[in-house]
Coordinates of C-alpha atoms in Angstrom, one line a residue:
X39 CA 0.0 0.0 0.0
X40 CA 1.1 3.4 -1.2
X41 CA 2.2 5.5 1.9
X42 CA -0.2 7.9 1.3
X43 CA -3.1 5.8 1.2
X44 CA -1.7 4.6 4.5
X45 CA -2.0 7.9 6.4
X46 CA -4.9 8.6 4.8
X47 CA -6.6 5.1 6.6
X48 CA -5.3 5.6 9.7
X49 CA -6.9 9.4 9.7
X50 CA -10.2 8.3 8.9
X51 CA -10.1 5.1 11.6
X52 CA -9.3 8.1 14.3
X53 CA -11.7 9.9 12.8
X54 CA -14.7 7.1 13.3
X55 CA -13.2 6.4 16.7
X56 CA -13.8 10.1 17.6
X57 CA -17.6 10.2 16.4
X58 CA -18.6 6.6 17.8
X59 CA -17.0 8.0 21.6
X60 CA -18.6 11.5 21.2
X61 CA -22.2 9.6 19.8
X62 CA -21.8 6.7 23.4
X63 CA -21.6 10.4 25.2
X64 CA -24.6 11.8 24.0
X65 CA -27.0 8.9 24.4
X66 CA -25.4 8.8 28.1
X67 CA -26.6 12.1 28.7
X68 CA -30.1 11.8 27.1
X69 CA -30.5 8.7 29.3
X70 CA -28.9 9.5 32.6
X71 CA -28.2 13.6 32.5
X72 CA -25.1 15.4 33.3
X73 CA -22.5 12.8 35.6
X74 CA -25.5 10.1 36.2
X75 CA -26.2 11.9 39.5
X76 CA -29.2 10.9 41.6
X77 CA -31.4 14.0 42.2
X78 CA -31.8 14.8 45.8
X79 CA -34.6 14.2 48.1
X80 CA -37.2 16.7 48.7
X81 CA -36.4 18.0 51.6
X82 CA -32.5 19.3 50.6
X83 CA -33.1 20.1 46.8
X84 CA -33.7 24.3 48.4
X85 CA -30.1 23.5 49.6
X86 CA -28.8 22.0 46.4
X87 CA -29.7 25.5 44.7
X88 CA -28.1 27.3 47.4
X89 CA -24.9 24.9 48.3
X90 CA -23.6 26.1 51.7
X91 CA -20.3 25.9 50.3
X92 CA -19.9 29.3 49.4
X93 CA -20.1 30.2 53.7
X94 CA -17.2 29.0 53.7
X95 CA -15.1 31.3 52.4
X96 CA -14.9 35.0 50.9
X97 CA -17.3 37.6 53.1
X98 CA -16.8 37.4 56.9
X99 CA -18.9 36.7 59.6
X100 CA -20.8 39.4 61.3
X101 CA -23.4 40.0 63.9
X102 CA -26.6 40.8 62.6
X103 CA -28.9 40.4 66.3
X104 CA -27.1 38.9 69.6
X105 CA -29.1 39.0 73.0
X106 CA -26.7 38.7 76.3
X107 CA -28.0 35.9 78.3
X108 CA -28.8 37.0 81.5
X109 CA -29.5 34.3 83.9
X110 CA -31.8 31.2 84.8
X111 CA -35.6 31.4 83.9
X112 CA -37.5 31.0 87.2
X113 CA -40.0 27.8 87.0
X114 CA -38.0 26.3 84.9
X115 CA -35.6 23.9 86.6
X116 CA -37.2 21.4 84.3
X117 CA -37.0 22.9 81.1
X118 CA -39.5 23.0 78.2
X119 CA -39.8 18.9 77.4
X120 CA -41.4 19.1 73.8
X121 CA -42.3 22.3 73.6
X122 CA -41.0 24.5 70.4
X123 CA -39.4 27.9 71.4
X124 CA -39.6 30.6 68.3
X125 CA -37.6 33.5 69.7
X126 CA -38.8 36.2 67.1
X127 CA -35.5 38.6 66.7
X128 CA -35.1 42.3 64.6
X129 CA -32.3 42.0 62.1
X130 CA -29.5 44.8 61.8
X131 CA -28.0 44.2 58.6
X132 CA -28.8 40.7 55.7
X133 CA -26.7 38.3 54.1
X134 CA -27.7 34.9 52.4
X135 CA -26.3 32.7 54.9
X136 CA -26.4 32.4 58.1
X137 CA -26.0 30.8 62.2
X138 CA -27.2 31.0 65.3
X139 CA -26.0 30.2 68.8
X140 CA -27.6 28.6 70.7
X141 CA -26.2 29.0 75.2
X142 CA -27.3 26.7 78.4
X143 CA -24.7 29.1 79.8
X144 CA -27.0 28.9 83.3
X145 CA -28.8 25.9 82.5
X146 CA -27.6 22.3 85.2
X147 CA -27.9 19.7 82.4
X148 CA -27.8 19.1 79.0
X149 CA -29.6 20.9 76.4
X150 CA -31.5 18.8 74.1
X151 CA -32.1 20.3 70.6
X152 CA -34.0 17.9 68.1
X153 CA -35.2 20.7 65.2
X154 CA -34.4 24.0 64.5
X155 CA -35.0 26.1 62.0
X156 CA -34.4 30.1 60.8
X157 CA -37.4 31.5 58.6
X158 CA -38.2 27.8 58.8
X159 CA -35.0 26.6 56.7
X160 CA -33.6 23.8 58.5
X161 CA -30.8 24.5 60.6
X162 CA -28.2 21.8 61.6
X163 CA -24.8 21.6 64.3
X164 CA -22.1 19.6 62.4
X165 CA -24.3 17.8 59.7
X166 CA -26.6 16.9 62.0
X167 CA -30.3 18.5 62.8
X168 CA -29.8 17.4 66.8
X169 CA -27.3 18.6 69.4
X170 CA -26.6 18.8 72.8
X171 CA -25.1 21.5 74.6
X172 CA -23.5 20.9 78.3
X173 CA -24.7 22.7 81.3
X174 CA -23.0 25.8 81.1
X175 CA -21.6 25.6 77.4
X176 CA -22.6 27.0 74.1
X177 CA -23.4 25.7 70.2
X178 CA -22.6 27.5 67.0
X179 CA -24.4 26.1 64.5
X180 CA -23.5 25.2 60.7
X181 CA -23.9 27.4 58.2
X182 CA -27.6 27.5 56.8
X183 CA -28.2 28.7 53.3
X184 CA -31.6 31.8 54.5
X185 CA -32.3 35.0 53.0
X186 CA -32.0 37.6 55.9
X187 CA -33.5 40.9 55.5
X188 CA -31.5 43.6 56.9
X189 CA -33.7 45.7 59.6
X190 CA -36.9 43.1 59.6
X191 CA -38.0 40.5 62.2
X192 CA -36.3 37.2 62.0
X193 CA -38.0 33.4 63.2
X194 CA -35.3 31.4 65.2
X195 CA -37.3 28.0 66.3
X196 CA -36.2 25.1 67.8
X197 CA -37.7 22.0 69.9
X198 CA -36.4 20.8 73.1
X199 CA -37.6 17.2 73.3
X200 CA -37.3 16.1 76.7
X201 CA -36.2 18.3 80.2
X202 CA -32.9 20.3 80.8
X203 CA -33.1 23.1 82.4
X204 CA -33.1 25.9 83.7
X205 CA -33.8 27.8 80.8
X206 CA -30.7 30.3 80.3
X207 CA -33.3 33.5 79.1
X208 CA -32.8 37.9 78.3
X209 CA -36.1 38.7 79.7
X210 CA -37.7 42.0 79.2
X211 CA -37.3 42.2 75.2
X212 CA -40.0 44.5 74.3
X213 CA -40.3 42.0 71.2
X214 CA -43.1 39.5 71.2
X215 CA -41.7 35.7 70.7
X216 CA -43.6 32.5 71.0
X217 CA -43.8 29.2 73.2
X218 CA -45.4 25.8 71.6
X219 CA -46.7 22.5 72.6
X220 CA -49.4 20.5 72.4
X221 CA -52.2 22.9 74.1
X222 CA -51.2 26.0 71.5
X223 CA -49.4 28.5 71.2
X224 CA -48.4 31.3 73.8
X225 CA -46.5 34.4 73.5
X226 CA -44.0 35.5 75.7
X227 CA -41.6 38.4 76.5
X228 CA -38.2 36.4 76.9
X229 CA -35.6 35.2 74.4
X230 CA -34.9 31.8 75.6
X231 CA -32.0 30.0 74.8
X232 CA -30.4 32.2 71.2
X233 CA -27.8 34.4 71.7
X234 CA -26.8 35.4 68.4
X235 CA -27.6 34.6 64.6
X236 CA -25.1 36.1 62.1
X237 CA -24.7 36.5 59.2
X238 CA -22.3 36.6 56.3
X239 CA -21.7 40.2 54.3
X240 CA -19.4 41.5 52.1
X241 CA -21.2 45.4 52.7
X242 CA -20.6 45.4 56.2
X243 CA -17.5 46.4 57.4
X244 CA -18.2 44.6 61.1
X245 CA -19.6 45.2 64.2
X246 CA -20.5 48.0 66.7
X247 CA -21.4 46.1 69.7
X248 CA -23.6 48.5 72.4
X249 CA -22.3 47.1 76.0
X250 CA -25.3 48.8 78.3
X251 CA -28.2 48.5 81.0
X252 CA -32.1 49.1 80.9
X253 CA -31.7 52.6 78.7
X254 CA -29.5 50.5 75.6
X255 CA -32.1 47.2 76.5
X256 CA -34.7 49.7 76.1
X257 CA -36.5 49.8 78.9
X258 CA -39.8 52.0 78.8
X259 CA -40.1 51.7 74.7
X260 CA -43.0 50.2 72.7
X261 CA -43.3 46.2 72.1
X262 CA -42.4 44.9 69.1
X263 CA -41.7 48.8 67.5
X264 CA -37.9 47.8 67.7
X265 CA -37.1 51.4 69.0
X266 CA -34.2 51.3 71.2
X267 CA -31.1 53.3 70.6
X268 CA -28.9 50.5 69.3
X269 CA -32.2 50.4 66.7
X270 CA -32.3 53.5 65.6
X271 CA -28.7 53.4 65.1
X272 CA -28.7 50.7 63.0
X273 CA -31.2 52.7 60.5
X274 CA -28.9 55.4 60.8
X275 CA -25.7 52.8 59.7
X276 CA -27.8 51.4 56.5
X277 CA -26.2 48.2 56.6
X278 CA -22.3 49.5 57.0
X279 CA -22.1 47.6 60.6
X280 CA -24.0 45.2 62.3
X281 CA -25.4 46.6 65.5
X282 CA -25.3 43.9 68.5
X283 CA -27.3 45.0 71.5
X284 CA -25.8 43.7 74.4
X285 CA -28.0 45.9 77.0
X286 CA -29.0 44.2 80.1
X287 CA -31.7 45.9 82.4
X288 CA -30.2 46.6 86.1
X289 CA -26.4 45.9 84.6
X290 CA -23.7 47.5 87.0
X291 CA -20.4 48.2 84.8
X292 CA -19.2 46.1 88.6
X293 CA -21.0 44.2 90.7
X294 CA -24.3 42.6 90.8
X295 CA -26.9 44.6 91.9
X296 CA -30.2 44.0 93.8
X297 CA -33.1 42.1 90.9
X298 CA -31.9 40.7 87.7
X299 CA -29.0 42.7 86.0
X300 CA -26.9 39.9 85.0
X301 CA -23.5 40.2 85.2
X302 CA -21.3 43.1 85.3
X303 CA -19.9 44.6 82.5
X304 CA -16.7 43.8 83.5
X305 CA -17.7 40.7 83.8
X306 CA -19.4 39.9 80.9
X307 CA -17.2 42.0 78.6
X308 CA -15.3 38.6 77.0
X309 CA -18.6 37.3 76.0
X310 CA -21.1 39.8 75.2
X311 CA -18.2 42.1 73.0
X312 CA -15.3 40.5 72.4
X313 CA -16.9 37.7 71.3
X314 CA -19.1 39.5 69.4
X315 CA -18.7 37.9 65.6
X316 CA -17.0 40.9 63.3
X317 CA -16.8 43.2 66.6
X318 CA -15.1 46.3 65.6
X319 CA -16.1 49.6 68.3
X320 CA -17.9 49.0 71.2
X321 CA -20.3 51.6 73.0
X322 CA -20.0 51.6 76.0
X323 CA -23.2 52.9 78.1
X324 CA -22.9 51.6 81.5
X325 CA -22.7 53.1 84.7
X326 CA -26.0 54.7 86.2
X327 CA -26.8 51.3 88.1
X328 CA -23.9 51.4 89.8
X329 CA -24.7 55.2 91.4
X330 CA -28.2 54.8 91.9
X331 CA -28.8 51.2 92.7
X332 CA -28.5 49.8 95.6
X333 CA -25.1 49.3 96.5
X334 CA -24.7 52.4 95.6
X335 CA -20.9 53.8 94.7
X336 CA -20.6 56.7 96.0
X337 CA -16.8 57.2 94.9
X338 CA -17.1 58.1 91.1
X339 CA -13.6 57.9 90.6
X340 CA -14.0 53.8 91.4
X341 CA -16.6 53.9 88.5
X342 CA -14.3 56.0 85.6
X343 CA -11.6 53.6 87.1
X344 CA -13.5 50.3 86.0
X345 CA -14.9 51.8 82.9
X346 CA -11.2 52.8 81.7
X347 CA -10.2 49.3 82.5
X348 CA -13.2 48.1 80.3
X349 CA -11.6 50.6 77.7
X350 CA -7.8 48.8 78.3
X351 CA -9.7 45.7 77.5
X352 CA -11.4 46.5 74.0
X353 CA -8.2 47.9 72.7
X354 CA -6.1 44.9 74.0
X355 CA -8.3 43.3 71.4
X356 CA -8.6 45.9 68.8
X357 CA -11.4 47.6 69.3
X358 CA -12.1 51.3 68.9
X359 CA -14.3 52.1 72.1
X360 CA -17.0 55.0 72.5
X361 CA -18.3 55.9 75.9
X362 CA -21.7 57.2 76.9
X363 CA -22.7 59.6 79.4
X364 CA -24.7 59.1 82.1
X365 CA -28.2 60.4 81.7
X366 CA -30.2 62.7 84.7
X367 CA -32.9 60.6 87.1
X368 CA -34.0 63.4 89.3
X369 CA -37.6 62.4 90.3
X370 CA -36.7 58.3 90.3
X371 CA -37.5 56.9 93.7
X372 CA -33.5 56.5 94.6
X373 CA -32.6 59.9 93.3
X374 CA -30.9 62.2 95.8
X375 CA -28.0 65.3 95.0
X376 CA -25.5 63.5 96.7
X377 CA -26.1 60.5 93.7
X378 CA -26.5 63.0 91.1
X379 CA -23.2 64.5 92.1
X380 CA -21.8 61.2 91.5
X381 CA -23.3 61.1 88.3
X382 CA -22.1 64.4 86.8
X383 CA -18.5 63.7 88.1
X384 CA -18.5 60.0 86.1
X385 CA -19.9 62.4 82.9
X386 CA -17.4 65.4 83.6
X387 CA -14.0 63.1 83.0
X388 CA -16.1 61.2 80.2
X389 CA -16.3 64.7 78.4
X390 CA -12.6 65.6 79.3
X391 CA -11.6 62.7 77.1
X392 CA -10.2 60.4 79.0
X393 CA -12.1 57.7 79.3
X394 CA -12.6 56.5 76.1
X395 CA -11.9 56.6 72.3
X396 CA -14.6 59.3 72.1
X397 CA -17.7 60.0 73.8
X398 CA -21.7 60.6 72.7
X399 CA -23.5 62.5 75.3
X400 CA -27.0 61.1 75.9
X401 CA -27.0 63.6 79.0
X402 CA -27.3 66.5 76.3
X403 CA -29.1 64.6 74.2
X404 CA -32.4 63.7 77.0
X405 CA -31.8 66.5 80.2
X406 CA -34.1 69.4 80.3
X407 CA -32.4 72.7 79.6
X408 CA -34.5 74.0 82.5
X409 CA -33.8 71.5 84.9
X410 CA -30.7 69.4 83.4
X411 CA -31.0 67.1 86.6
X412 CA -34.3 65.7 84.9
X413 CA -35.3 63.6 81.5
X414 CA -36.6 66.4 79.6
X415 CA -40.9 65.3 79.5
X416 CA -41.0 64.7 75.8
X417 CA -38.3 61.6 76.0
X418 CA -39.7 60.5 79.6
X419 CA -41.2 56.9 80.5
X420 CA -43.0 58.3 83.3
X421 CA -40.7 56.5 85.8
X422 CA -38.5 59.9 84.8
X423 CA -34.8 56.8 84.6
X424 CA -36.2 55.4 81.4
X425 CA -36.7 57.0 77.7
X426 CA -39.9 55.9 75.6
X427 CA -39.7 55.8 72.0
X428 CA -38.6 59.3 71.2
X429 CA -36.3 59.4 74.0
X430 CA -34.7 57.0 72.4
X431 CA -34.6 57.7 69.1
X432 CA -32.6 60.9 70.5
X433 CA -30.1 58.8 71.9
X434 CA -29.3 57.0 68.6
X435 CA -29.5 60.1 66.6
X436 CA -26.7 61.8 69.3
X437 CA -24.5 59.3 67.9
X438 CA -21.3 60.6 66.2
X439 CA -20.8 58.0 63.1
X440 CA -17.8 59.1 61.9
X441 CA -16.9 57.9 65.4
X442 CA -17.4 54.9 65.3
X443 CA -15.0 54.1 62.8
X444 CA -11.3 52.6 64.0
X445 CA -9.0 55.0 61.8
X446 CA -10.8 58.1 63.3
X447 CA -10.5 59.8 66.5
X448 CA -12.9 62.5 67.6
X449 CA -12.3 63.2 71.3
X450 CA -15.7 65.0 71.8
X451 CA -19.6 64.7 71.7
X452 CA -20.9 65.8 68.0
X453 CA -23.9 67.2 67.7

């Protein structure tokens, strides 16, 4: 055979090769589709469209809602054996994944979780939907593939199958959440259980965590308005930060003092801040407890001392921290002018800059000009401590943004 006729045979034998393989291939697909994969079941073909995969890398973390736990629930040294709790939460900023955390920090035994859920997309801790948490320990869940809306109210469910208590609570939420079992469902005025759901953002540049009492808790505001300072700030951010209230009616920046105010500040501070996911500047509005509940301090300089070494604290971990001033109470039932001397002494080396990073001053924002030892009567509760809803609003609105930024320094209150 003639060389040419030779390469010529071989080419066109390639060639068939080439055509039969590529034809096999085709009919594969028609039959079986792309790879021969088995579709999923039901339940996980919302996760197939949204793989979690993508959590795990690129945007970071950040706190979109956290709650500090207080303490132990009374009545509930047995816990909430198959009952569902659906702590209904108000979000700060969105993202498309998220997690939640889920603390028996005061609870004796284990916490059983069987179900949970956020805006009813399944939520699960290490691939699997149940967990236990120790007395006194905490769970962060897996990442779970949910739209959040920034500034909108947030489902977080989850069923506790058999006893563990007590239930580790933040009672006095203004926020209306829900309790279910087999008689119904109840509402209820405690978040039970969820200390934190964030989420993952590439807008937000991290999180400004607001370390206060009854006035950042929001005491004296409307239910379910979601119109406390840290709030109102977080309207005022449009999605730059998360905002993570970590307020705590009756907290003492030392101490614990008579009722239910949790831990101190100083105590707390490595939990409810620092560990704040994406925590970046902490406000710091802590203080009044400590001069007008019982103990009382009468020595100001022993409160600036403690908040400084909350201040030491926060920077040791790198975070920019603004301080708050401490707001009048003339007409309170443990108001006296020795107390309110005490008061304006703490707020006088606030304002000299010493104290912190920078400083907003609530004082201005609330006193009356006419009697600046009194909430002005607009912003009053009617306990004349605590702000309602536009007493509030002033409070977030006092708030210097520009100083809550790391690379900036303002030393003074902006108006």
């Amino acid at each position: 055979m003639p060389r040419h006729q030779g390469y010529a045979l071989l080419i066109a034998l390639v060639a068939g090769t080439a055509a039969l393989a590529a034809a096999v291939a085709f009919a594969t697909t028609l039959l079986t589709g792309p790879g021969a994969t088995p579709p999923p079941p039901a339940e996980t073909q919302a996760a197939a469209r949204n793989p979690v995969a993508p959590a795990t890398s690129g945007p970071s973390w950040v706190a979109t809602w956290t709650a500090a736990p207080v303490g132990a629930e009374k009545g509930t040294e047995g816990g909430f054996p198959g009952r569902t709790v659906r702590n209904v939460v108000h979000t700060s900023i969105g993202g498309d994944v998220a997690r939640i955390t889920l603390s028996n920090l005061f609870g004796t035994t284990p916490l059983v979780v069987d179900q949970a859920t956020v805006n009813t997309r399944p939520v699960t801790f290490k691939g699997s939907g149940t967990v236990t948490v120790a007395a006194g320990g905490r769970v962060v869940s897996d990442p779970v593939v949910v739209p959040v809306a920034p500034d909108a109210d947030l489902q977080v469910s989850f069923r506790t199958p058999r006893g563990g208590g007590p239930v580790t609570f933040h009672g006095y939420t203004h926020q209306t959440s829900f309790l279910i079992d087999e008689r119904g469902t109840f509402t209820t005025s405690n978040w039970r259980y969820l200390t934190a759901v964030d989420v993952r953002s590439e807008q937000a540049l991290g999180a400004v965590v607001a370390l206060g009492d009854s006035l950042t808790a929001g005491s004296g505001s409307s239910t379910d308005a979601n119109a406390r300072w840290p709030d109102v700030l977080a309207d005022r951010l449009g999605g730059r930060y998360g905002v993570a209230n970590a307020g705590i009616a009756g907290n003492r920046v030392v101490g614990i003092g008579r009722g239910t105010g949790g831990q101190s500040g100083t105590d707390r501070l490595d939990r409810d801040v620092l560990g704040v996911a994406g925590a970046r500047t902490v406000v710091v509005a802590l203080g009044i407890n400590d001069v007008q509940q019982y103990p009382q301090e009468s020595d100001p300089q022993r409160i600036v001392d403690s908040l400084r070494a909350l201040t030491d604290r926060a920077h040791a971990r790198g975070l920019r921290v603004v301080g708050a001033t401490l707001t009048p109470f003339e007409g309170f039932a443990t108001w006296t002018p020795q107390r309110d001397a005490v008061r304006r002494a703490v707020n006088e080396q606030i304002r000299s800059g010493t104290v912190y990073d920078a400083y907003v001053d609530f004082d201005a924002a609330v006193r009356d000009p006419a009697a600046p030892n009194r909430l002005l009567a607009s912003y009053d509760s009617g306990d004349h401590l605590h702000l309602n809803d536009d007493g509030y609003r002033a409070l977030g609105d006092r708030v210097d943004l520009k100083s809550l930024d790391r690379d900036r320094a303002p030393r003074s209150d902006a108006l």
